[in-house]
Coordinates of C-alpha atoms in Angstrom, one line a residue:
M16 CA -3.1 37.7 18.9
S17 CA -5.6 35.7 20.8
T18 CA -5.5 31.9 20.9
S19 CA -7.4 29.1 22.6
L20 CA -4.5 27.1 23.8
P21 CA -4.2 26.9 27.5
G22 CA -1.6 28.9 29.3
Y23 CA -1.3 31.6 26.6
T24 CA -1.4 35.3 27.3
S25 CA -1.3 38.3 25.1
E26 CA 2.3 39.0 26.1
H27 CA 3.4 35.9 24.3
A28 CA 1.8 37.0 21.0
P29 CA 3.8 38.7 18.2
A30 CA 2.6 41.8 16.6
R31 CA -0.4 41.2 14.4
P32 CA 0.5 41.8 10.8
S33 CA -1.5 44.3 8.8
G34 CA -4.4 43.1 6.6
L35 CA -2.5 44.1 3.4
R36 CA 0.6 42.2 4.5
S37 CA -1.5 39.1 5.3
W38 CA -3.4 39.0 2.0
L39 CA -0.8 40.4 -0.4
P40 CA 0.6 37.0 -1.4
A41 CA -2.9 35.7 -1.9
L42 CA -3.8 38.6 -4.2
A43 CA -0.6 38.1 -6.1
G44 CA -1.5 34.4 -6.6
L45 CA -5.0 35.3 -7.8
A46 CA -3.6 37.7 -10.3
L47 CA -1.4 34.9 -11.6
V48 CA -4.4 32.7 -12.1
A49 CA -6.2 35.5 -14.0
V50 CA -3.3 36.1 -16.3
A51 CA -3.1 32.3 -17.0
G52 CA -6.8 32.1 -17.8
F53 CA -6.6 35.1 -20.2
G54 CA -3.5 33.8 -21.9
A55 CA -4.9 30.3 -22.3
N56 CA -8.3 31.3 -23.7
T57 CA -6.7 33.7 -26.3
A58 CA -3.8 31.6 -27.4
P59 CA -4.1 29.2 -30.4
L60 CA -4.1 25.6 -29.6
S61 CA -1.0 23.6 -30.2
G62 CA -1.0 21.2 -33.1
L63 CA -2.1 17.7 -32.2
S64 CA -3.3 14.7 -34.1
E65 CA -6.8 15.1 -35.4
H66 CA -7.8 11.7 -34.2
K67 CA -7.0 12.6 -30.6
R68 CA -8.6 16.0 -30.9
H69 CA -11.8 14.4 -32.2
L70 CA -12.0 12.0 -29.3
S71 CA -11.5 14.8 -26.8
V72 CA -14.2 17.0 -28.4
Q73 CA -16.6 14.1 -28.8
A74 CA -16.4 13.0 -25.2
H75 CA -16.6 16.5 -24.1
Q76 CA -19.6 17.4 -26.1
D77 CA -21.4 14.2 -25.3
A78 CA -21.3 14.9 -21.6
V79 CA -21.5 18.6 -21.0
F80 CA -21.9 20.7 -24.1
N81 CA -25.7 20.5 -24.3
D82 CA -28.5 22.8 -23.2
S83 CA -29.5 20.4 -20.5
A84 CA -26.4 21.2 -18.5
F85 CA -27.8 24.4 -17.2
G86 CA -31.4 23.6 -18.2
A87 CA -31.4 26.7 -20.3
A88 CA -34.9 27.9 -21.1
A89 CA -36.0 30.0 -24.0
P90 CA -37.3 33.5 -23.2
G91 CA -40.7 33.3 -21.8
T92 CA -40.4 29.7 -20.6
N93 CA -41.9 28.9 -17.3
W94 CA -39.1 27.6 -15.1
F95 CA -41.4 25.5 -13.0
N96 CA -43.1 23.8 -16.0
D97 CA -40.3 23.2 -18.5
A98 CA -40.4 19.5 -19.0
P99 CA -37.3 17.5 -18.3
K100 CA -35.7 16.1 -21.4
P101 CA -36.0 12.4 -22.0
V102 CA -33.1 10.2 -21.0
G103 CA -30.6 10.0 -23.8
E104 CA -28.9 6.9 -25.0
Y105 CA -25.2 6.3 -25.0
T106 CA -24.1 3.6 -27.4
A107 CA -21.1 1.4 -26.7
D108 CA -19.9 -2.1 -27.4
T109 CA -20.3 -3.0 -23.8
T110 CA -23.5 -3.3 -21.9
T111 CA -24.8 -0.1 -20.3
R112 CA -27.1 0.1 -17.3
Q113 CA -29.8 2.7 -17.0
K114 CA -30.8 4.1 -13.6
W115 CA -32.6 7.4 -13.9
G116 CA -30.0 8.1 -16.6
T117 CA -27.4 6.4 -18.6
A118 CA -24.2 5.0 -17.2
R119 CA -21.2 5.2 -19.4
A120 CA -19.1 2.1 -20.1
Y121 CA -15.7 1.7 -21.7
P122 CA -15.5 0.2 -25.2
P123 CA -13.2 -2.7 -25.9
A124 CA -9.5 -1.8 -26.0
Q125 CA -7.7 -1.8 -29.3
D126 CA -4.9 -3.9 -28.0
G127 CA -7.2 -6.9 -27.7
S128 CA -7.4 -6.9 -23.9
D129 CA -10.8 -7.4 -22.2
D130 CA -11.5 -4.1 -20.5
S131 CA -15.1 -3.9 -19.6
R132 CA -14.7 -1.7 -16.5
K133 CA -17.6 0.6 -15.8
L134 CA -17.4 4.1 -14.4
Y135 CA -18.5 4.6 -10.8
E136 CA -22.3 4.6 -10.3
A137 CA -22.2 8.2 -9.1
H138 CA -21.4 9.2 -12.7
V139 CA -24.9 8.3 -13.9
D140 CA -26.0 11.4 -15.7
V141 CA -29.5 12.6 -14.6
S142 CA -29.0 16.3 -15.2
D143 CA -31.5 16.3 -18.2
Q144 CA -34.3 15.1 -15.8
F145 CA -34.2 18.4 -13.8
T146 CA -36.2 21.5 -14.6
T147 CA -34.4 24.8 -14.4
F148 CA -36.0 25.5 -11.0
G149 CA -34.9 22.1 -9.7
K150 CA -31.3 22.7 -10.7
I151 CA -31.0 26.2 -9.3
S152 CA -32.7 25.4 -6.0
V153 CA -30.5 22.3 -5.4
G154 CA -27.4 24.4 -6.2
L155 CA -28.5 27.2 -3.8
L156 CA -29.2 24.7 -1.1
Y157 CA -25.7 23.1 -1.6
F158 CA -23.9 26.5 -1.5
A159 CA -25.8 27.5 1.7
F160 CA -24.5 24.5 3.5
W161 CA -21.1 25.0 1.9
I162 CA -21.0 28.4 3.6
F163 CA -22.2 26.9 6.9
L164 CA -19.4 24.3 6.8
M165 CA -16.8 27.0 5.9
F166 CA -17.8 29.2 8.8
P167 CA -19.5 27.0 11.4
N168 CA -19.0 29.5 14.2
W169 CA -21.0 32.2 12.5
F170 CA -24.2 30.4 13.0
I171 CA -25.8 28.1 15.6
P172 CA -23.0 26.2 17.3
V173 CA -23.9 22.7 16.0
G174 CA -20.4 21.8 14.7
R175 CA -19.3 20.7 11.3
P176 CA -20.5 17.0 11.6
G177 CA -24.0 18.2 12.7
I178 CA -24.1 20.8 9.9
A179 CA -23.1 18.3 7.2
L180 CA -25.4 15.5 8.4
G181 CA -28.3 17.9 8.8
G182 CA -27.6 19.3 5.3
G183 CA -27.5 15.8 3.8
M184 CA -30.8 14.8 5.4
L185 CA -32.4 18.1 4.3
M186 CA -31.1 17.5 0.8
I187 CA -32.7 14.0 0.7
V188 CA -36.1 15.4 1.8
Y189 CA -35.9 18.3 -0.7
R190 CA -35.0 16.1 -3.6
F191 CA -38.0 13.9 -2.7
I192 CA -40.2 16.9 -2.8
L193 CA -38.8 17.9 -6.2
Y194 CA -39.4 14.4 -7.5
S195 CA -43.0 14.4 -6.2
V196 CA -43.8 17.6 -8.0
G197 CA -42.0 16.7 -11.2
Q198 CA -39.1 19.1 -10.9
G199 CA -36.3 16.5 -10.8
P200 CA -35.4 12.8 -10.6
M201 CA -35.4 10.6 -7.5
F202 CA -32.2 11.1 -5.5
D203 CA -30.2 7.9 -5.3
A204 CA -28.7 8.8 -1.9
E205 CA -27.4 5.3 -1.2
N206 CA -25.1 5.3 -4.2
V207 CA -23.6 8.8 -3.6
I208 CA -22.3 7.7 -0.2
I209 CA -18.9 6.3 -1.2
M210 CA -18.2 3.6 1.3
E211 CA -14.4 3.1 0.6
P212 CA -13.3 6.4 2.1
L213 CA -15.5 5.7 5.2
Y214 CA -14.0 2.3 5.7
L215 CA -10.6 3.7 5.2
L216 CA -11.1 6.5 7.8
F217 CA -12.5 4.1 10.3
G218 CA -9.6 1.8 9.9
L219 CA -7.1 4.6 10.1
M220 CA -8.7 6.0 13.3
L221 CA -8.9 2.5 14.8
T222 CA -5.2 1.9 14.1
T223 CA -4.2 5.4 15.3
V224 CA -6.1 5.1 18.6
Y225 CA -4.4 1.8 19.5
L226 CA -0.9 2.9 18.4
E227 CA -1.3 5.8 20.8
K228 CA -3.1 4.0 23.7
M229 CA -1.4 0.6 23.8
E230 CA 1.6 1.6 25.9
S231 CA 3.0 4.7 27.5
G232 CA 6.5 5.4 26.2
G233 CA 6.0 3.0 23.3
L234 CA 6.2 3.5 19.5
F235 CA 3.8 6.4 19.4
D236 CA 5.5 8.4 22.1
R237 CA 8.9 7.7 20.4
L238 CA 7.5 9.1 17.1
R239 CA 6.0 12.1 18.9
L240 CA 9.3 13.0 20.7
S241 CA 11.2 12.7 17.5
L242 CA 9.3 15.8 16.2
D243 CA 10.2 17.8 19.3
D244 CA 12.8 20.5 19.3
P245 CA 13.4 23.6 21.4
I246 CA 14.0 25.7 18.2
N247 CA 10.7 26.7 16.5
W248 CA 11.9 26.6 12.9
K249 CA 13.5 23.2 13.4
R250 CA 10.3 21.8 14.9
S251 CA 8.3 23.1 12.0
C252 CA 10.8 21.6 9.5
K253 CA 10.6 18.2 11.2
I254 CA 6.8 18.2 11.1
M255 CA 6.9 19.1 7.3
A256 CA 9.5 16.4 6.5
M257 CA 7.6 13.7 8.5
S258 CA 4.3 14.7 6.9
T259 CA 5.6 14.8 3.4
V260 CA 7.3 11.4 3.5
G261 CA 4.6 9.7 5.6
S262 CA 1.8 10.9 3.4
A263 CA 3.5 9.5 0.3
A264 CA 4.1 6.2 2.0
V265 CA 0.9 5.6 3.9
M266 CA -1.8 8.2 3.1
N267 CA -2.3 11.8 4.0
D268 CA -5.5 11.2 6.1
S269 CA -3.7 8.7 8.2
I270 CA -0.7 10.9 8.9
V271 CA -2.8 13.9 10.0
L272 CA -5.0 11.6 12.1
I273 CA -2.0 10.2 13.9
F274 CA -0.1 13.5 14.4
S275 CA -2.7 16.3 14.7
G276 CA -3.0 15.8 18.4
V277 CA 0.8 15.5 18.7
V278 CA 1.4 18.8 17.0
V279 CA -1.1 20.6 19.2
D280 CA 0.5 18.9 22.3
L281 CA 3.9 20.2 21.2
C282 CA 2.5 23.7 20.8
V283 CA 1.1 23.5 24.4
R284 CA 4.3 22.2 25.8
H285 CA 6.4 25.0 24.2
K286 CA 3.8 27.7 25.0
V287 CA 3.9 29.0 21.5
A288 CA 1.8 32.1 20.8
N289 CA 0.5 31.0 17.4
S290 CA -0.1 27.3 16.6
M291 CA -1.0 28.0 12.9
P292 CA 2.4 27.5 11.4
Y293 CA 2.8 24.1 13.0
M294 CA -0.7 22.9 12.0
L295 CA -0.3 24.3 8.5
S296 CA 3.1 22.6 8.3
L297 CA 1.3 19.3 9.0
A298 CA -1.8 19.8 6.8
T299 CA -0.3 21.4 3.7
T300 CA 2.7 19.1 3.4
A301 CA 0.5 16.1 3.9
N302 CA -1.5 17.1 0.9
I303 CA 1.5 17.9 -1.2
G304 CA 3.4 14.7 -0.3
S305 CA 0.3 12.5 -1.0
A306 CA 0.5 13.6 -4.6
L307 CA 3.6 11.5 -5.1
T308 CA 2.1 8.0 -5.1
M309 CA -1.0 6.2 -6.3
T310 CA -1.9 5.3 -2.7
G311 CA -1.2 8.7 -1.2
N312 CA -4.8 9.9 -1.2
P313 CA -8.3 8.7 -2.2
Q314 CA -8.5 10.6 -5.5
N315 CA -5.2 9.1 -6.7
I316 CA -6.6 5.6 -5.9
L317 CA -9.8 6.5 -7.8
I318 CA -7.9 7.8 -10.8
A319 CA -5.9 4.6 -11.1
A320 CA -9.1 2.6 -11.0
L321 CA -11.1 4.7 -13.5
S322 CA -8.5 5.6 -16.1
Y323 CA -9.0 3.8 -19.4
D324 CA -5.3 3.1 -19.9
D325 CA -3.5 1.3 -17.1
I326 CA -1.2 3.4 -14.9
G327 CA 1.4 1.6 -12.8
W328 CA 2.6 2.6 -9.4
L329 CA 6.1 3.4 -10.5
E330 CA 4.9 5.2 -13.6
F331 CA 2.7 7.4 -11.4
A332 CA 5.5 8.2 -8.9
S333 CA 8.0 8.9 -11.7
N334 CA 5.7 11.6 -13.1
M335 CA 5.0 13.2 -9.7
V336 CA 8.5 13.2 -8.1
L337 CA 9.7 16.5 -9.6
P338 CA 6.4 18.4 -9.2
V339 CA 6.1 17.2 -5.6
I340 CA 9.7 18.3 -4.9
A341 CA 8.9 21.7 -6.4
G342 CA 5.7 22.0 -4.5
T343 CA 7.3 21.0 -1.2
T344 CA 10.1 23.5 -1.7
V345 CA 7.7 26.4 -2.5
N346 CA 5.4 25.6 0.4
S347 CA 8.2 25.2 2.9
T348 CA 9.9 28.5 1.8
M349 CA 6.6 30.3 2.0
M350 CA 6.0 28.8 5.5
L351 CA 9.3 30.0 6.8
T352 CA 8.8 33.4 5.2
Y353 CA 5.2 34.0 6.1
Y354 CA 5.6 33.0 9.7
R355 CA 9.1 34.3 10.2
A356 CA 8.2 36.2 13.4
E357 CA 7.0 33.0 15.0
L358 CA 9.6 30.6 13.7
F359 CA 12.6 32.8 14.0
P360 CA 12.0 34.9 17.1
G361 CA 14.4 37.7 17.5
S362 CA 15.4 37.8 13.8
T363 CA 15.6 41.3 12.3
G364 CA 14.3 40.4 8.8
M365 CA 14.3 37.8 6.1
A366 CA 18.0 38.1 5.5
D367 CA 18.7 37.4 9.1
A368 CA 16.3 34.5 9.2
F369 CA 18.0 33.0 6.1
R370 CA 21.4 33.4 7.9
I371 CA 20.0 31.5 10.9
L372 CA 18.6 28.8 8.7
M373 CA 21.9 28.3 6.9
T374 CA 24.3 28.6 9.8
G375 CA 22.2 27.2 12.6
S376 CA 23.0 30.3 14.8
K377 CA 20.6 31.3 17.5
T378 CA 19.2 34.7 18.6
P379 CA 19.0 35.6 22.3
E380 CA 15.3 34.7 22.2
M381 CA 16.0 31.3 20.8
L382 CA 18.7 30.6 23.5
A383 CA 16.2 31.6 26.1
Q384 CA 13.6 29.2 24.7
E385 CA 16.2 26.4 24.6
R386 CA 17.2 27.0 28.2
G387 CA 13.6 27.1 29.3
F388 CA 12.8 23.8 27.4
Y389 CA 15.6 21.9 29.0
A390 CA 14.8 23.3 32.5
R391 CA 11.2 22.3 32.2
Q392 CA 12.2 18.9 30.9
A393 CA 14.5 18.4 34.0
A394 CA 11.9 19.6 36.5
N395 CA 8.8 17.9 35.1
D396 CA 8.5 14.5 36.7
S397 CA 5.2 13.9 34.9
E398 CA 7.0 13.9 31.5
I399 CA 6.6 10.6 29.7
K400 CA 9.8 8.6 30.1
I401 CA 11.1 6.7 27.1
P402 CA 12.7 3.4 28.2
P403 CA 16.2 2.8 26.7
T404 CA 15.1 -0.6 25.3
W405 CA 12.1 -1.6 23.2
S406 CA 9.4 -3.5 25.1
L407 CA 7.6 -6.5 23.7
W408 CA 4.5 -4.4 22.9
S409 CA 6.5 -1.7 21.1
K410 CA 8.1 -4.4 19.0
L411 CA 4.7 -5.9 18.2
Q412 CA 3.5 -2.4 17.2
V413 CA 6.5 -2.1 14.8
V414 CA 5.7 -5.5 13.3
V415 CA 2.0 -4.5 12.7
V416 CA 3.0 -1.1 11.2
L417 CA 5.6 -2.7 8.9
G418 CA 3.0 -5.3 7.8
F419 CA 0.5 -2.5 7.3
L420 CA 3.0 -0.7 5.0
G421 CA 4.0 -3.9 3.2
F422 CA 0.4 -4.8 2.3
F423 CA -0.2 -1.2 1.3
A424 CA 2.7 -1.2 -1.1
G425 CA 1.7 -4.7 -2.3
G426 CA -1.5 -3.4 -3.8
F427 CA -3.9 -4.9 -1.3
D428 CA -7.2 -3.1 -0.6
V429 CA -6.3 -0.2 1.5
S430 CA -9.5 -0.1 3.5
T431 CA -9.3 -3.8 4.4
V432 CA -5.6 -3.4 5.4
C433 CA -6.4 -0.5 7.7
I434 CA -9.3 -2.2 9.5
C435 CA -7.3 -5.4 9.9
A436 CA -4.4 -3.6 11.4
G437 CA -6.7 -1.9 13.8
V438 CA -8.3 -5.2 14.8
V439 CA -4.9 -6.8 15.4
L440 CA -3.8 -3.9 17.6
M441 CA -7.2 -4.1 19.5
T442 CA -6.7 -7.8 20.1
L443 CA -3.1 -7.3 21.4
T444 CA -4.2 -4.4 23.7
A445 CA -7.0 -6.5 25.2
W446 CA -4.6 -9.4 25.7
K447 CA -2.1 -7.1 27.3
R448 CA -4.7 -5.6 29.7
Q449 CA -6.0 -9.0 30.7
S450 CA -2.8 -11.0 31.1
W451 CA 0.1 -8.5 31.6
D452 CA -1.0 -5.2 33.1
P453 CA -1.5 -5.1 36.9
A454 CA -5.1 -5.1 38.0
P455 CA -6.5 -1.6 38.8
E456 CA -6.6 -0.8 42.5
P457 CA -10.1 -0.4 44.0
A458 CA -11.1 3.2 44.7
A459 CA -10.4 4.3 48.3
D460 CA -13.9 5.5 48.8
A461 CA -15.6 2.3 47.5
K462 CA -18.5 1.2 49.6
K463 CA -18.4 -2.2 51.2
T464 CA -21.4 -4.5 51.3
F465 CA -22.2 -7.2 54.0
D466 CA -24.4 -10.2 54.1
M467 CA -27.0 -11.1 56.8
N468 CA -24.3 -12.4 59.1
G469 CA -22.2 -9.3 58.8
N470 CA -19.6 -10.8 56.6
E471 CA -18.1 -8.6 53.9
I472 CA -19.2 -9.6 50.4
E473 CA -16.4 -9.7 48.0
E474 CA -17.5 -8.4 44.6
E475 CA -16.3 -10.1 41.5
E476 CA -13.7 -8.2 39.5
E477 CA -15.4 -6.1 36.9
L478 CA -14.4 -7.1 33.3
I479 CA -13.2 -4.2 31.3
T480 CA -13.7 -4.5 27.6
E481 CA -12.4 -2.6 24.6
S482 CA -16.0 -1.5 23.8
E483 CA -16.0 0.4 27.0
T484 CA -12.5 1.9 26.8
T485 CA -10.4 2.5 23.7
L486 CA -13.1 1.9 21.0
T487 CA -15.1 4.9 22.4
E488 CA -12.2 7.2 21.3
V489 CA -12.8 6.5 17.6
D490 CA -14.0 9.8 16.1
Y491 CA -17.4 8.8 14.8
G492 CA -18.4 12.4 14.4
L493 CA -15.8 12.6 11.6
L494 CA -17.5 9.7 9.8
L495 CA -20.8 11.6 10.0
L496 CA -19.2 14.7 8.6
F497 CA -18.1 12.8 5.5
I498 CA -21.5 11.1 5.1
G499 CA -23.2 14.4 5.1
Q500 CA -20.8 15.9 2.6
F501 CA -21.2 12.9 0.3
L502 CA -25.0 13.5 0.3
L503 CA -24.7 17.2 -0.4
I504 CA -22.0 16.9 -3.1
G505 CA -23.7 13.9 -4.8
S506 CA -27.0 15.8 -5.1
F507 CA -25.1 18.9 -6.5
D508 CA -23.3 16.8 -9.1
D509 CA -26.7 15.3 -10.2
T510 CA -27.7 18.8 -11.5
G511 CA -24.8 18.9 -14.0
L512 CA -23.9 22.4 -12.8
P513 CA -20.3 21.6 -12.0
Q514 CA -19.8 19.9 -15.4
A515 CA -21.4 22.8 -17.1
F516 CA -19.2 25.3 -15.2
F517 CA -16.2 23.3 -16.3
A518 CA -17.3 23.4 -20.0
F519 CA -18.1 27.1 -19.8
A520 CA -14.9 28.1 -18.0
M521 CA -12.6 26.1 -20.4
G522 CA -13.9 28.1 -23.3
G523 CA -11.6 27.7 -26.3
C524 CA -9.4 25.3 -24.4
A525 CA -12.1 22.6 -24.3
A526 CA -10.8 20.8 -27.4
D527 CA -7.5 19.9 -25.8
M528 CA -7.2 20.8 -22.1
T529 CA -3.6 19.7 -21.5
S530 CA -1.9 21.6 -24.4
S531 CA 0.2 24.6 -23.4
P532 CA -0.9 27.2 -22.4
C533 CA -4.4 25.7 -21.9
V534 CA -3.1 23.3 -19.2
Y535 CA -2.6 26.2 -16.8
W536 CA -6.2 27.3 -17.0
F537 CA -7.3 23.6 -16.9
V538 CA -5.6 23.0 -13.6
A539 CA -7.0 26.2 -12.2
I540 CA -10.6 25.1 -13.0
I541 CA -10.0 21.8 -11.4
T542 CA -8.6 23.5 -8.3
I543 CA -11.8 25.7 -8.1
L544 CA -14.1 22.7 -8.6
S545 CA -12.2 20.6 -6.0
N546 CA -12.9 23.3 -3.4
V547 CA -16.5 23.7 -4.4
A548 CA -17.4 20.0 -4.8
S549 CA -14.4 18.2 -3.2
N550 CA -11.6 16.5 -5.1
V551 CA -12.9 12.9 -5.1
P552 CA -16.3 13.8 -6.7
V553 CA -14.5 16.1 -9.2
C554 CA -12.3 13.2 -10.3
Q555 CA -15.5 11.1 -10.6
M556 CA -17.2 13.8 -12.7
L557 CA -14.2 14.1 -15.0
A558 CA -14.0 10.4 -15.5
A559 CA -17.6 10.5 -16.8
T560 CA -17.1 13.7 -18.8
F561 CA -13.8 12.6 -20.4
P562 CA -13.8 8.8 -20.3
F563 CA -10.9 8.4 -22.7
A564 CA -8.5 10.9 -21.0
T565 CA -4.9 9.9 -21.5
P566 CA -2.5 8.9 -18.7
Y567 CA -0.7 12.3 -18.9
E568 CA -4.1 14.2 -18.6
W569 CA -4.9 12.1 -15.6
M570 CA -1.5 13.0 -14.1
Q571 CA -2.3 16.7 -14.4
V572 CA -5.8 16.1 -12.9
S573 CA -4.3 14.2 -10.0
F574 CA -1.7 16.8 -9.2
S575 CA -4.1 19.8 -9.4
A576 CA -6.9 18.0 -7.5
T577 CA -4.5 17.1 -4.7
I578 CA -2.7 20.4 -4.4
A579 CA -6.1 22.1 -4.5
G580 CA -6.7 20.7 -1.0
N581 CA -4.6 23.5 0.4
L582 CA -6.6 26.3 -1.1
T583 CA -9.5 26.3 1.5
M584 CA -10.4 24.5 4.7
L585 CA -12.9 22.3 2.8
G586 CA -10.6 21.5 0.0
S587 CA -9.1 18.4 1.6
A588 CA -10.1 15.9 4.2
A589 CA -6.7 16.4 5.8
N590 CA -7.5 20.0 6.6
M591 CA -10.8 19.0 8.1
I592 CA -9.2 16.3 10.2
V593 CA -6.5 18.7 11.5
A594 CA -9.1 21.3 12.5
F595 CA -11.4 18.7 14.0
Q596 CA -8.7 16.9 16.0
A597 CA -7.1 20.2 17.2
A598 CA -10.5 21.4 18.4
K599 CA -11.0 18.2 20.4
V600 CA -8.0 19.1 22.6
G601 CA -8.9 22.8 22.9
D602 CA -7.2 24.5 20.0
R603 CA -9.8 26.2 17.8
S604 CA -7.4 28.5 16.0
F605 CA -7.2 26.5 12.8
T606 CA -10.1 28.3 11.0
S607 CA -11.1 29.1 7.4
E608 CA -10.3 32.8 8.0
R609 CA -6.8 32.1 9.3
H610 CA -6.1 29.3 6.8
A611 CA -6.9 31.4 3.6
P612 CA -4.1 34.1 3.7
F613 CA -1.4 31.4 3.6
G614 CA -3.4 28.6 1.8
I615 CA -4.4 30.5 -1.3
P616 CA -0.9 31.8 -2.4
S617 CA 0.8 28.6 -1.4
T618 CA -1.6 26.5 -3.4
I619 CA -1.4 28.7 -6.5
F620 CA 2.4 28.9 -6.6
C621 CA 2.8 25.2 -5.8
L622 CA 0.2 24.3 -8.4
Y623 CA 1.8 26.3 -11.3
A624 CA 5.4 25.3 -10.3
G625 CA 4.5 21.6 -10.5
T626 CA 2.3 21.9 -13.5
A627 CA 5.0 23.7 -15.5
I628 CA 7.5 21.0 -14.6
M629 CA 5.1 18.2 -15.6
V630 CA 4.4 19.9 -19.0
Y631 CA 8.1 19.5 -20.0
V632 CA 9.0 16.4 -18.0
H633 CA 6.5 13.6 -17.9
F634 CA 6.8 9.9 -18.6
S635 CA 3.1 9.0 -19.3
P636 CA 1.9 9.3 -22.9
N637 CA -0.4 12.0 -24.0
C638 CA -2.3 9.5 -26.1
S639 CA -4.2 6.2 -25.5
V640 CA -2.4 3.0 -26.1
K641 CA -5.6 0.9 -25.8
L642 CA -7.4 3.1 -28.3
G643 CA -4.5 3.1 -30.7
T644 CA -4.1 6.9 -30.8
C645 CA -0.4 7.0 -30.0
E646 CA 1.8 8.1 -33.0
D647 CA 3.7 4.9 -33.3
Q648 CA 0.3 3.1 -33.6
V649 CA -1.4 5.3 -36.1
E650 CA -0.9 4.1 -39.7

């Protein structure tokens, strides 16, 4: 098996598994989805209150069950000349705002509270202003760049940020052409770029860079070395445990930003033949762990903001704790099973690997790896030395990180907290360089200058600023990647095709999506849409399509949209960050083709295990308290 990590040779690589063995779990998972879909669409709906069913159907039909969703034309209609339908009106007790469509607004709550929140501006429905040609052509353009982003090495080597940004710019130009010839509405590009995730990513990158660069042997190096272990399976388990807990506490994007380079560095130091199990350990468990809390990922934060009924932090976590434990268990078991040859070198089979896992015994190959690790550690003078006591700067880093987590848990704006933490660390680093660090020695080959009298001219010490050093290491290409994706996805959502696909795919389950067995098909459709149009826009689309969804329904949406991130490379920002950060340090093995054989079955089995648990054990009501549809409120 070839790899791009330095120092690897083919002799280190284990035998390449057959194609059937690699894809058999994925095929089994897809069969499970097919069975769930067939059963859901043929089974009768469970009995629910007619009032709740009416609300669900009404909201559903109002948004997507209309001919304008696909722009369906009668036989013989000219696709280029079918006139867009006039903008429809949506009546509500609160003020609505029209902008090339009608924005939905929440009606007053039945409990007397003043809830006049509006849905996000990206939910403005303009699908009825497209002609059929406009919708189909925009959809084809989106899918073309979706393929380019999935397989960037198949085409011109521009890289994912360049592909996404180029696609976004092309989409703006093309939408303007469609608008000019009467085939679609003007593209409101400014409003589809969601700034909060961009602010958040910048703040996380800023904080990460300064945690790593402030001091050698400081907090960051201590965290990195805590993940190290000479035994492969123990190292993978440490990565998974750290990623799961850290993502629930902080946010999955921040965890992978901080530790992507660390994981690749550990792979290089241990000369592993295959870095995929370690990077997958980081990425997949980061997504699963982030499902636990309201602040674990951007879509959870968005759901808490857009849901009609209030959802508390503890309520959210109490619903998710058992599904997350189940998903983590399934994913970890599959990781240790699928990559047994790499994680348990010398084991003779799964039974032997399980014995090693339970008893802590070691094969001769593991003992050789352990001896080699300690020998290299003793002989390598360039290894980072961790001081026995904590320095002033390490203590200050700990204070900043604890404050960061405290403000996070306290409900402060996450983007502002991240950027402020980065700015504080930047200021401390600049102060440390100016007042504490020794001045850099002049280069030995520096040229001397003399005045007219032959006296040497002493040059003033050059001032080194953060703008010239650490700030340049912020990954601005990643921000461009997200901007381009927002433009592509926002234009695709304008056509109404994702909403129409959702309505069509739900079939007979459209009346009540979270009744059993419909819920299993419901979460499968959300998973597919999350990988086609990304999980955050899908949650925005559902908030516009079903504005009165109950807290329990939002819990199912949150869990499925989050776990869906492990299905494909583009399913989650965490996956993209891991691949991007690994490529920066020379490891380009984390690709879509190598991710899919593990990502597909892991996602499907984790998804259905967690969904089944939540069906029977959930603490959020499957009714609306504010609308008065709960049984104890219905007269």
